[in-house]
mmCIF file of C-alpha atoms in Angstrom:
data_model
loop_
_atom_site.group_PDB
_atom_site.id
_atom_site.type_symbol
_atom_site.label_atom_id
_atom_site.label_comp_id
_atom_site.label_asym_id
_atom_site.label_seq_id
_atom_site.Cartn_x
_atom_site.Cartn_y
_atom_site.Cartn_z
ATOM 1 C CA UNK A 62 -9.060 8.391 -30.035
ATOM 2 C CA UNK A 63 -8.551 8.572 -26.281
ATOM 3 C CA UNK A 64 -4.910 9.391 -25.613
ATOM 4 C CA UNK A 65 -4.666 7.514 -22.293
ATOM 5 C CA UNK A 66 -6.148 4.408 -23.874
ATOM 6 C CA UNK A 67 -3.659 4.639 -26.735
ATOM 7 C CA UNK A 68 -0.819 5.065 -24.233
ATOM 8 C CA UNK A 69 -1.988 1.956 -22.369
ATOM 9 C CA UNK A 70 -2.088 -0.034 -25.632
ATOM 10 C CA UNK A 71 1.375 1.230 -26.579
ATOM 11 C CA UNK A 72 2.846 0.274 -23.178
ATOM 12 C CA UNK A 73 1.253 -3.167 -23.336
ATOM 13 C CA UNK A 74 2.647 -3.633 -26.853
ATOM 14 C CA UNK A 75 6.149 -2.852 -25.653
ATOM 15 C CA UNK A 76 5.764 -5.107 -22.612
ATOM 16 C CA UNK A 77 4.477 -8.076 -24.620
ATOM 17 C CA UNK A 78 6.644 -7.550 -27.683
ATOM 18 C CA UNK A 79 4.039 -7.857 -30.438
ATOM 19 C CA UNK A 80 0.753 -6.446 -31.721
ATOM 20 C CA UNK A 81 -0.790 -9.915 -31.772
ATOM 21 C CA UNK A 82 -0.020 -10.617 -28.107
ATOM 22 C CA UNK A 83 -1.350 -7.178 -27.130
ATOM 23 C CA UNK A 84 -4.542 -7.748 -29.108
ATOM 24 C CA UNK A 85 -5.134 -11.049 -27.307
ATOM 25 C CA UNK A 86 -4.358 -9.552 -23.873
ATOM 26 C CA UNK A 87 -6.621 -6.525 -24.322
ATOM 27 C CA UNK A 88 -9.342 -8.280 -26.361
ATOM 28 C CA UNK A 89 -8.738 -6.041 -29.370
ATOM 29 C CA UNK A 90 -8.186 -6.767 -33.029
ATOM 30 C CA UNK A 91 -4.652 -6.613 -34.385
ATOM 31 C CA UNK A 92 -5.483 -3.673 -36.669
ATOM 32 C CA UNK A 93 -6.962 -1.758 -33.713
ATOM 33 C CA UNK A 94 -3.711 -2.152 -31.761
ATOM 34 C CA UNK A 95 -1.826 -0.736 -34.737
ATOM 35 C CA UNK A 96 -4.324 2.091 -35.004
ATOM 36 C CA UNK A 97 -3.673 3.143 -31.385
ATOM 37 C CA UNK A 98 0.085 3.193 -31.936
ATOM 38 C CA UNK A 99 -0.254 5.139 -35.218
ATOM 39 C CA UNK A 100 -2.533 7.640 -33.473
ATOM 40 C CA UNK A 101 0.226 8.422 -30.987
ATOM 41 C CA UNK A 102 2.894 8.595 -33.684
ATOM 42 C CA UNK A 103 0.822 10.947 -35.819
ATOM 43 C CA UNK A 104 -0.021 13.109 -32.830
ATOM 44 C CA UNK A 105 3.643 13.329 -31.790
ATOM 45 C CA UNK A 106 5.010 13.529 -35.311
ATOM 46 C CA UNK A 107 7.668 10.918 -34.624
ATOM 47 C CA UNK A 108 7.940 7.131 -34.969
ATOM 48 C CA UNK A 109 7.720 5.103 -31.746
ATOM 49 C CA UNK A 110 8.146 1.544 -33.024
ATOM 50 C CA UNK A 111 10.105 0.258 -35.998
ATOM 51 C CA UNK A 112 7.941 -2.459 -37.528
ATOM 52 C CA UNK A 113 8.816 -5.146 -40.063
ATOM 53 C CA UNK A 114 6.995 -8.310 -41.034
ATOM 54 C CA UNK A 115 9.156 -10.328 -38.642
ATOM 55 C CA UNK A 116 9.917 -8.083 -35.659
ATOM 56 C CA UNK A 117 9.363 -4.758 -33.996
ATOM 57 C CA UNK A 118 11.722 -2.588 -31.978
ATOM 58 C CA UNK A 119 11.473 0.682 -30.097
ATOM 59 C CA UNK A 120 13.061 3.787 -31.507
ATOM 60 C CA UNK A 121 15.222 5.843 -29.155
ATOM 61 C CA UNK A 122 12.373 8.303 -28.740
ATOM 62 C CA UNK A 123 9.917 5.431 -28.353
ATOM 63 C CA UNK A 124 11.942 4.057 -25.454
ATOM 64 C CA UNK A 125 11.904 7.420 -23.630
ATOM 65 C CA UNK A 126 8.203 7.905 -24.421
ATOM 66 C CA UNK A 127 7.431 4.421 -23.087
ATOM 67 C CA UNK A 128 8.943 5.275 -19.682
ATOM 68 C CA UNK A 129 6.945 8.505 -19.471
ATOM 69 C CA UNK A 130 3.757 6.722 -20.489
ATOM 70 C CA UNK A 131 4.232 4.211 -17.682
ATOM 71 C CA UNK A 132 4.506 7.092 -15.195
ATOM 72 C CA UNK A 133 1.437 8.856 -16.610
ATOM 73 C CA UNK A 134 -0.644 5.675 -16.472
ATOM 74 C CA UNK A 135 0.467 4.946 -12.903
ATOM 75 C CA UNK A 136 -0.558 8.455 -11.830
ATOM 76 C CA UNK A 137 -3.898 8.105 -13.602
ATOM 77 C CA UNK A 138 -4.560 4.824 -11.786
ATOM 78 C CA UNK A 139 -3.588 6.448 -8.498
ATOM 79 C CA UNK A 140 -6.012 9.314 -9.169
ATOM 80 C CA UNK A 141 -8.820 6.853 -9.899
ATOM 81 C CA UNK A 142 -7.984 4.883 -6.750
ATOM 82 C CA UNK A 143 -8.051 8.107 -4.741
ATOM 83 C CA UNK A 144 -11.611 8.730 -5.881
ATOM 84 C CA UNK A 145 -12.544 5.137 -5.050
ATOM 85 C CA UNK A 146 -11.074 5.574 -1.567
ATOM 86 C CA UNK A 147 -13.499 8.390 -0.865
ATOM 87 C CA UNK A 148 -16.364 5.962 -1.328
ATOM 88 C CA UNK A 149 -14.892 3.131 0.710
ATOM 89 C CA UNK A 150 -13.629 2.290 4.166
ATOM 90 C CA UNK A 151 -10.135 1.201 5.152
ATOM 91 C CA UNK A 152 -9.992 -2.563 5.236
ATOM 92 C CA UNK A 153 -7.537 -5.414 5.461
ATOM 93 C CA UNK A 154 -4.467 -5.874 7.634
ATOM 94 C CA UNK A 155 -2.502 -2.833 8.762
ATOM 95 C CA UNK A 156 0.872 -3.827 10.221
ATOM 96 C CA UNK A 157 2.506 -1.128 12.338
ATOM 97 C CA UNK A 158 5.826 -1.412 14.182
ATOM 98 C CA UNK A 159 6.665 1.104 16.906
ATOM 99 C CA UNK A 160 8.976 1.757 19.890
ATOM 100 C CA UNK A 161 7.924 -0.204 22.950
ATOM 101 C CA UNK A 162 6.912 2.495 25.457
ATOM 102 C CA UNK A 163 5.958 5.263 23.056
ATOM 103 C CA UNK A 164 3.979 2.732 21.074
ATOM 104 C CA UNK A 165 2.206 1.174 24.030
ATOM 105 C CA UNK A 166 1.361 4.443 25.791
ATOM 106 C CA UNK A 167 0.723 6.797 22.876
ATOM 107 C CA UNK A 168 0.407 5.120 19.477
ATOM 108 C CA UNK A 169 -1.520 1.924 20.271
ATOM 109 C CA UNK A 170 -4.525 3.669 21.927
ATOM 110 C CA UNK A 171 -4.974 5.803 18.815
ATOM 111 C CA UNK A 172 -4.733 2.763 16.557
ATOM 112 C CA UNK A 173 -7.304 0.916 18.681
ATOM 113 C CA UNK A 174 -9.720 3.838 18.366
ATOM 114 C CA UNK A 175 -9.215 3.686 14.604
ATOM 115 C CA UNK A 176 -10.000 -0.035 14.596
ATOM 116 C CA UNK A 177 -13.164 0.591 16.597
ATOM 117 C CA UNK A 178 -14.256 3.189 14.056
ATOM 118 C CA UNK A 179 -13.600 0.926 11.046
ATOM 119 C CA UNK A 180 -14.630 -2.716 11.678
ATOM 120 C CA UNK A 181 -13.116 -3.952 8.381
ATOM 121 C CA UNK A 182 -9.651 -2.813 9.444
ATOM 122 C CA UNK A 183 -7.359 -5.466 10.964
ATOM 123 C CA UNK A 184 -4.482 -4.356 13.219
ATOM 124 C CA UNK A 185 -1.155 -6.126 13.557
ATOM 125 C CA UNK A 186 0.900 -4.085 16.030
ATOM 126 C CA UNK A 187 4.528 -4.857 16.860
ATOM 127 C CA UNK A 188 6.472 -3.217 19.688
ATOM 128 C CA UNK A 189 10.215 -3.106 19.093
ATOM 129 C CA UNK A 190 12.881 -0.496 19.736
ATOM 130 C CA UNK A 191 15.359 -1.642 17.039
ATOM 131 C CA UNK A 192 14.784 0.093 13.715
ATOM 132 C CA UNK A 193 12.718 -2.023 11.338
ATOM 133 C CA UNK A 194 13.215 -2.640 7.629
ATOM 134 C CA UNK A 195 9.780 -1.893 6.187
ATOM 135 C CA UNK A 196 10.167 -4.033 3.086
ATOM 136 C CA UNK A 197 11.937 -6.969 4.752
ATOM 137 C CA UNK A 198 9.606 -7.039 7.760
ATOM 138 C CA UNK A 199 6.452 -6.600 5.675
ATOM 139 C CA UNK A 200 5.328 -3.485 7.576
ATOM 140 C CA UNK A 201 2.817 -0.974 6.255
ATOM 141 C CA UNK A 202 3.912 1.685 8.714
ATOM 142 C CA UNK A 203 6.737 2.286 11.182
ATOM 143 C CA UNK A 204 6.831 4.844 13.979
ATOM 144 C CA UNK A 205 10.298 6.146 14.883
ATOM 145 C CA UNK A 206 11.616 8.869 17.155
ATOM 146 C CA UNK A 207 14.775 10.968 16.900
ATOM 147 C CA UNK A 208 16.916 11.606 13.839
ATOM 148 C CA UNK A 209 16.172 9.615 10.716
ATOM 149 C CA UNK A 210 18.688 8.267 8.235
ATOM 150 C CA UNK A 211 17.921 8.786 4.554
ATOM 151 C CA UNK A 212 16.434 5.609 3.107
ATOM 152 C CA UNK A 213 15.748 5.175 -0.577
ATOM 153 C CA UNK A 214 12.126 4.471 -1.316
ATOM 154 C CA UNK A 215 10.899 5.376 2.184
ATOM 155 C CA UNK A 216 8.598 8.321 2.893
ATOM 156 C CA UNK A 217 8.416 10.032 6.286
ATOM 157 C CA UNK A 218 6.049 12.480 7.962
ATOM 158 C CA UNK A 219 6.511 14.064 11.379
ATOM 159 C CA UNK A 220 3.498 13.210 13.516
ATOM 160 C CA UNK A 221 4.542 14.583 16.932
ATOM 161 C CA UNK A 222 7.306 16.204 18.964
ATOM 162 C CA UNK A 223 8.242 14.764 22.376
ATOM 163 C CA UNK A 224 9.431 17.258 24.967
ATOM 164 C CA UNK A 225 12.136 15.956 27.267
ATOM 165 C CA UNK A 226 12.259 16.945 30.938
ATOM 166 C CA UNK A 227 14.784 16.531 33.767
ATOM 167 C CA UNK A 228 13.014 15.322 36.883
ATOM 168 C CA UNK A 229 13.617 13.821 40.340
ATOM 169 C CA UNK A 230 11.632 12.725 43.365
ATOM 170 C CA UNK A 231 10.963 15.108 46.288
ATOM 171 C CA UNK A 232 12.909 12.765 48.608
ATOM 172 C CA UNK A 233 16.011 12.944 46.404
ATOM 173 C CA UNK A 234 15.836 16.744 46.150
ATOM 174 C CA UNK A 235 15.385 17.060 49.912
ATOM 175 C CA UNK A 236 18.550 15.047 50.466
ATOM 176 C CA UNK A 237 20.739 16.358 47.611
ATOM 177 C CA UNK A 238 19.392 19.796 46.804
ATOM 178 C CA UNK A 239 17.932 21.342 43.682
ATOM 179 C CA UNK A 240 19.991 21.724 40.483
ATOM 180 C CA UNK A 241 19.392 25.271 39.241
ATOM 181 C CA UNK A 242 21.361 25.227 36.008
ATOM 182 C CA UNK A 243 22.728 22.695 33.539
ATOM 183 C CA UNK A 244 26.223 22.931 35.013
ATOM 184 C CA UNK A 245 24.852 21.603 38.342
ATOM 185 C CA UNK A 246 23.936 18.241 36.810
ATOM 186 C CA UNK A 247 27.497 16.951 37.105
ATOM 187 C CA UNK A 248 27.309 17.006 40.920
ATOM 188 C CA UNK A 249 24.124 14.907 41.077
ATOM 189 C CA UNK A 250 23.343 11.231 40.892
ATOM 190 C CA UNK A 251 21.621 10.348 37.622
ATOM 191 C CA UNK A 252 19.856 7.448 35.968
ATOM 192 C CA UNK A 253 20.686 7.191 32.283
ATOM 193 C CA UNK A 254 19.435 5.398 29.219
ATOM 194 C CA UNK A 255 21.754 2.938 27.537
ATOM 195 C CA UNK A 256 20.701 1.691 24.110
ATOM 196 C CA UNK A 257 21.711 -1.709 22.703
ATOM 197 C CA UNK A 258 23.651 -2.473 25.851
ATOM 198 C CA UNK A 259 26.520 -0.125 25.025
ATOM 199 C CA UNK A 260 25.498 3.269 23.574
ATOM 200 C CA UNK A 261 24.721 5.808 26.293
ATOM 201 C CA UNK A 262 22.221 8.455 25.214
ATOM 202 C CA UNK A 263 23.423 11.980 26.143
ATOM 203 C CA UNK A 264 21.045 14.515 27.628
ATOM 204 C CA UNK A 265 20.320 17.279 25.118
ATOM 205 C CA UNK A 266 19.471 20.923 25.794
ATOM 206 C CA UNK A 267 18.461 23.384 23.047
ATOM 207 C CA UNK A 268 20.618 26.443 22.362
ATOM 208 C CA UNK A 269 19.394 29.302 20.194
ATOM 209 C CA UNK A 270 21.075 29.265 16.812
ATOM 210 C CA UNK A 271 23.477 26.485 17.812
ATOM 211 C CA UNK A 272 23.480 22.693 17.995
ATOM 212 C CA UNK A 273 21.947 21.260 21.151
ATOM 213 C CA UNK A 274 24.226 21.102 24.180
ATOM 214 C CA UNK A 275 25.136 17.478 24.951
ATOM 215 C CA UNK A 276 25.564 16.476 28.586
ATOM 216 C CA UNK A 277 26.849 12.985 29.343
ATOM 217 C CA UNK A 278 26.078 12.345 33.028
ATOM 218 C CA UNK A 279 28.160 9.851 34.952
ATOM 219 C CA UNK A 280 25.987 7.251 36.615
ATOM 220 C CA UNK A 281 26.092 3.871 38.257
ATOM 221 C CA UNK A 282 22.518 3.214 37.084
ATOM 222 C CA UNK A 283 22.126 2.536 33.360
ATOM 223 C CA UNK A 284 18.927 1.027 31.921
ATOM 224 C CA UNK A 285 17.669 0.318 28.417
ATOM 225 C CA UNK A 286 14.062 0.762 29.546
ATOM 226 C CA UNK A 287 12.517 4.234 29.972
ATOM 227 C CA UNK A 288 9.804 3.045 32.353
ATOM 228 C CA UNK A 289 12.443 1.504 34.613
ATOM 229 C CA UNK A 290 14.297 4.820 34.652
ATOM 230 C CA UNK A 291 11.090 6.600 35.684
ATOM 231 C CA UNK A 292 10.543 4.034 38.452
ATOM 232 C CA UNK A 293 14.084 4.505 39.753
ATOM 233 C CA UNK A 294 13.739 8.296 39.694
ATOM 234 C CA UNK A 295 10.447 8.111 41.614
ATOM 235 C CA UNK A 296 12.206 5.866 44.164
ATOM 236 C CA UNK A 297 14.715 8.656 44.885
ATOM 237 C CA UNK A 298 17.701 7.141 43.084
ATOM 238 C CA UNK A 299 18.666 10.261 41.122
ATOM 239 C CA UNK A 300 17.829 12.666 38.314
ATOM 240 C CA UNK A 301 16.327 11.382 35.074
ATOM 241 C CA UNK A 302 15.882 12.871 31.601
ATOM 242 C CA UNK A 303 12.636 11.511 30.173
ATOM 243 C CA UNK A 304 9.791 12.301 27.753
ATOM 244 C CA UNK A 305 7.170 14.425 29.446
ATOM 245 C CA UNK A 306 4.329 12.131 28.312
ATOM 246 C CA UNK A 307 5.954 9.266 30.238
ATOM 247 C CA UNK A 308 6.230 11.117 33.565
ATOM 248 C CA UNK A 309 3.249 13.491 33.299
ATOM 249 C CA UNK A 310 1.054 11.484 35.671
ATOM 250 C CA UNK A 311 3.833 11.191 38.293
ATOM 251 C CA UNK A 312 4.558 14.907 38.063
ATOM 252 C CA UNK A 313 0.873 15.740 38.478
ATOM 253 C CA UNK A 314 0.703 13.358 41.465
ATOM 254 C CA UNK A 315 3.811 14.921 43.056
ATOM 255 C CA UNK A 316 5.913 11.749 42.802
ATOM 256 C CA UNK A 317 8.360 13.535 40.501
ATOM 257 C CA UNK A 318 9.360 17.190 40.255
ATOM 258 C CA UNK A 319 10.302 18.819 36.909
ATOM 259 C CA UNK A 320 13.641 20.652 37.101
ATOM 260 C CA UNK A 321 15.433 23.426 35.195
ATOM 261 C CA UNK A 322 12.085 25.061 34.403
ATOM 262 C CA UNK A 323 13.785 28.085 32.820
ATOM 263 C CA UNK A 324 15.514 25.789 30.308
ATOM 264 C CA UNK A 325 13.410 24.841 27.233
ATOM 265 C CA UNK A 326 13.025 21.102 26.888
ATOM 266 C CA UNK A 327 14.639 19.316 23.977
ATOM 267 C CA UNK A 328 12.131 18.143 21.362
ATOM 268 C CA UNK A 329 12.454 14.670 19.883
ATOM 269 C CA UNK A 330 10.566 14.329 16.616
ATOM 270 C CA UNK A 331 8.346 11.308 16.070
ATOM 271 C CA UNK A 332 7.823 10.152 12.491
ATOM 272 C CA UNK A 333 5.571 7.829 10.562
ATOM 273 C CA UNK A 334 7.431 5.978 7.785
ATOM 274 C CA UNK A 335 6.066 3.999 4.858
ATOM 275 C CA UNK A 336 7.320 2.621 1.553
ATOM 276 C CA UNK A 337 7.017 4.981 -1.392
ATOM 277 C CA UNK A 338 4.243 3.955 -3.768
ATOM 278 C CA UNK A 339 2.306 5.651 -6.583
ATOM 279 C CA UNK A 340 -0.870 5.233 -4.577
ATOM 280 C CA UNK A 341 -0.781 5.213 -0.794
ATOM 281 C CA UNK A 342 -3.408 2.746 0.487
ATOM 282 C CA UNK A 343 -6.324 4.325 2.288
ATOM 283 C CA UNK A 344 -5.611 2.382 5.498
ATOM 284 C CA UNK A 345 -2.043 3.761 5.669
ATOM 285 C CA UNK A 346 -2.963 7.329 4.767
ATOM 286 C CA UNK A 347 -5.782 7.363 7.306
ATOM 287 C CA UNK A 348 -3.523 5.975 10.047
ATOM 288 C CA UNK A 349 -0.855 8.623 9.377
ATOM 289 C CA UNK A 350 -3.403 11.467 9.313
ATOM 290 C CA UNK A 351 -5.005 10.210 12.530
ATOM 291 C CA UNK A 352 -1.655 9.981 14.332
ATOM 292 C CA UNK A 353 -0.641 13.462 13.161
ATOM 293 C CA UNK A 354 -3.904 14.871 14.522
ATOM 294 C CA UNK A 355 -4.045 12.977 17.837
ATOM 295 C CA UNK A 356 -0.442 12.458 18.996
ATOM 296 C CA UNK A 357 0.482 16.134 19.610
ATOM 297 C CA UNK A 358 -2.305 16.391 22.197
ATOM 298 C CA UNK A 359 -0.700 13.537 24.155
ATOM 299 C CA UNK A 360 2.719 15.235 24.171
ATOM 300 C CA UNK A 361 1.646 18.309 26.197
#
């Protein structure tokens, strides 16, 4: 007899509580259900179910074997689904939540290209800086940057690394001079990012073999919007510490000047997160693979 089929019959028997109910559910005869269970018991050399005329109960070994059978069957279904995915296209709704600016400027264009490539794929994109609860918010995928907290049942894959850069406008540098080392930052006007209205994000600088150096600039300008910080820096209001992808065009146009060029930029990791599942849906796997391939090119 086929072992996987017998395992499936055994699991269904345990779930439903009787041979008769299993026979009806699987369109088998009662004796055939018993035959599948006996096949496993004879193969293993140990009893799985104690059976009487009135009731049946799992043995201790049967209970442990039942749990393993469920895992084996789930993996077998996932393997079959994987093969089916190769012959199909991603389809249905894909809900992705992402940080506002990083999402709008970097993630969304890639997702739109994916939707153009696969007409059966529906996109539902949300832009929000607060961290989302994947299960509670009904998200297929979340994009997050920075350090991640361990979350049970959530898988993560790094899809990009954002390089941070200190920059200022030519007019500001002409008036206030050029900072040549990290220690000079304290004597300059700065524009800083404040998250959630109260938490000020320090500026980070890598150090070989040590934790990143944290610099907490003092500033009279505090925004919770990265684009607004870039605007203020371009207007000559002070130094800013921003992702390179956000200010690349202004740097190339000469509106902003990158500073501390001999200091390596801090790298913020960007992750794709999804709920752990025996079989990752094709639409989610394809989105993650596409982001991992395309996002790094936008970071340089």
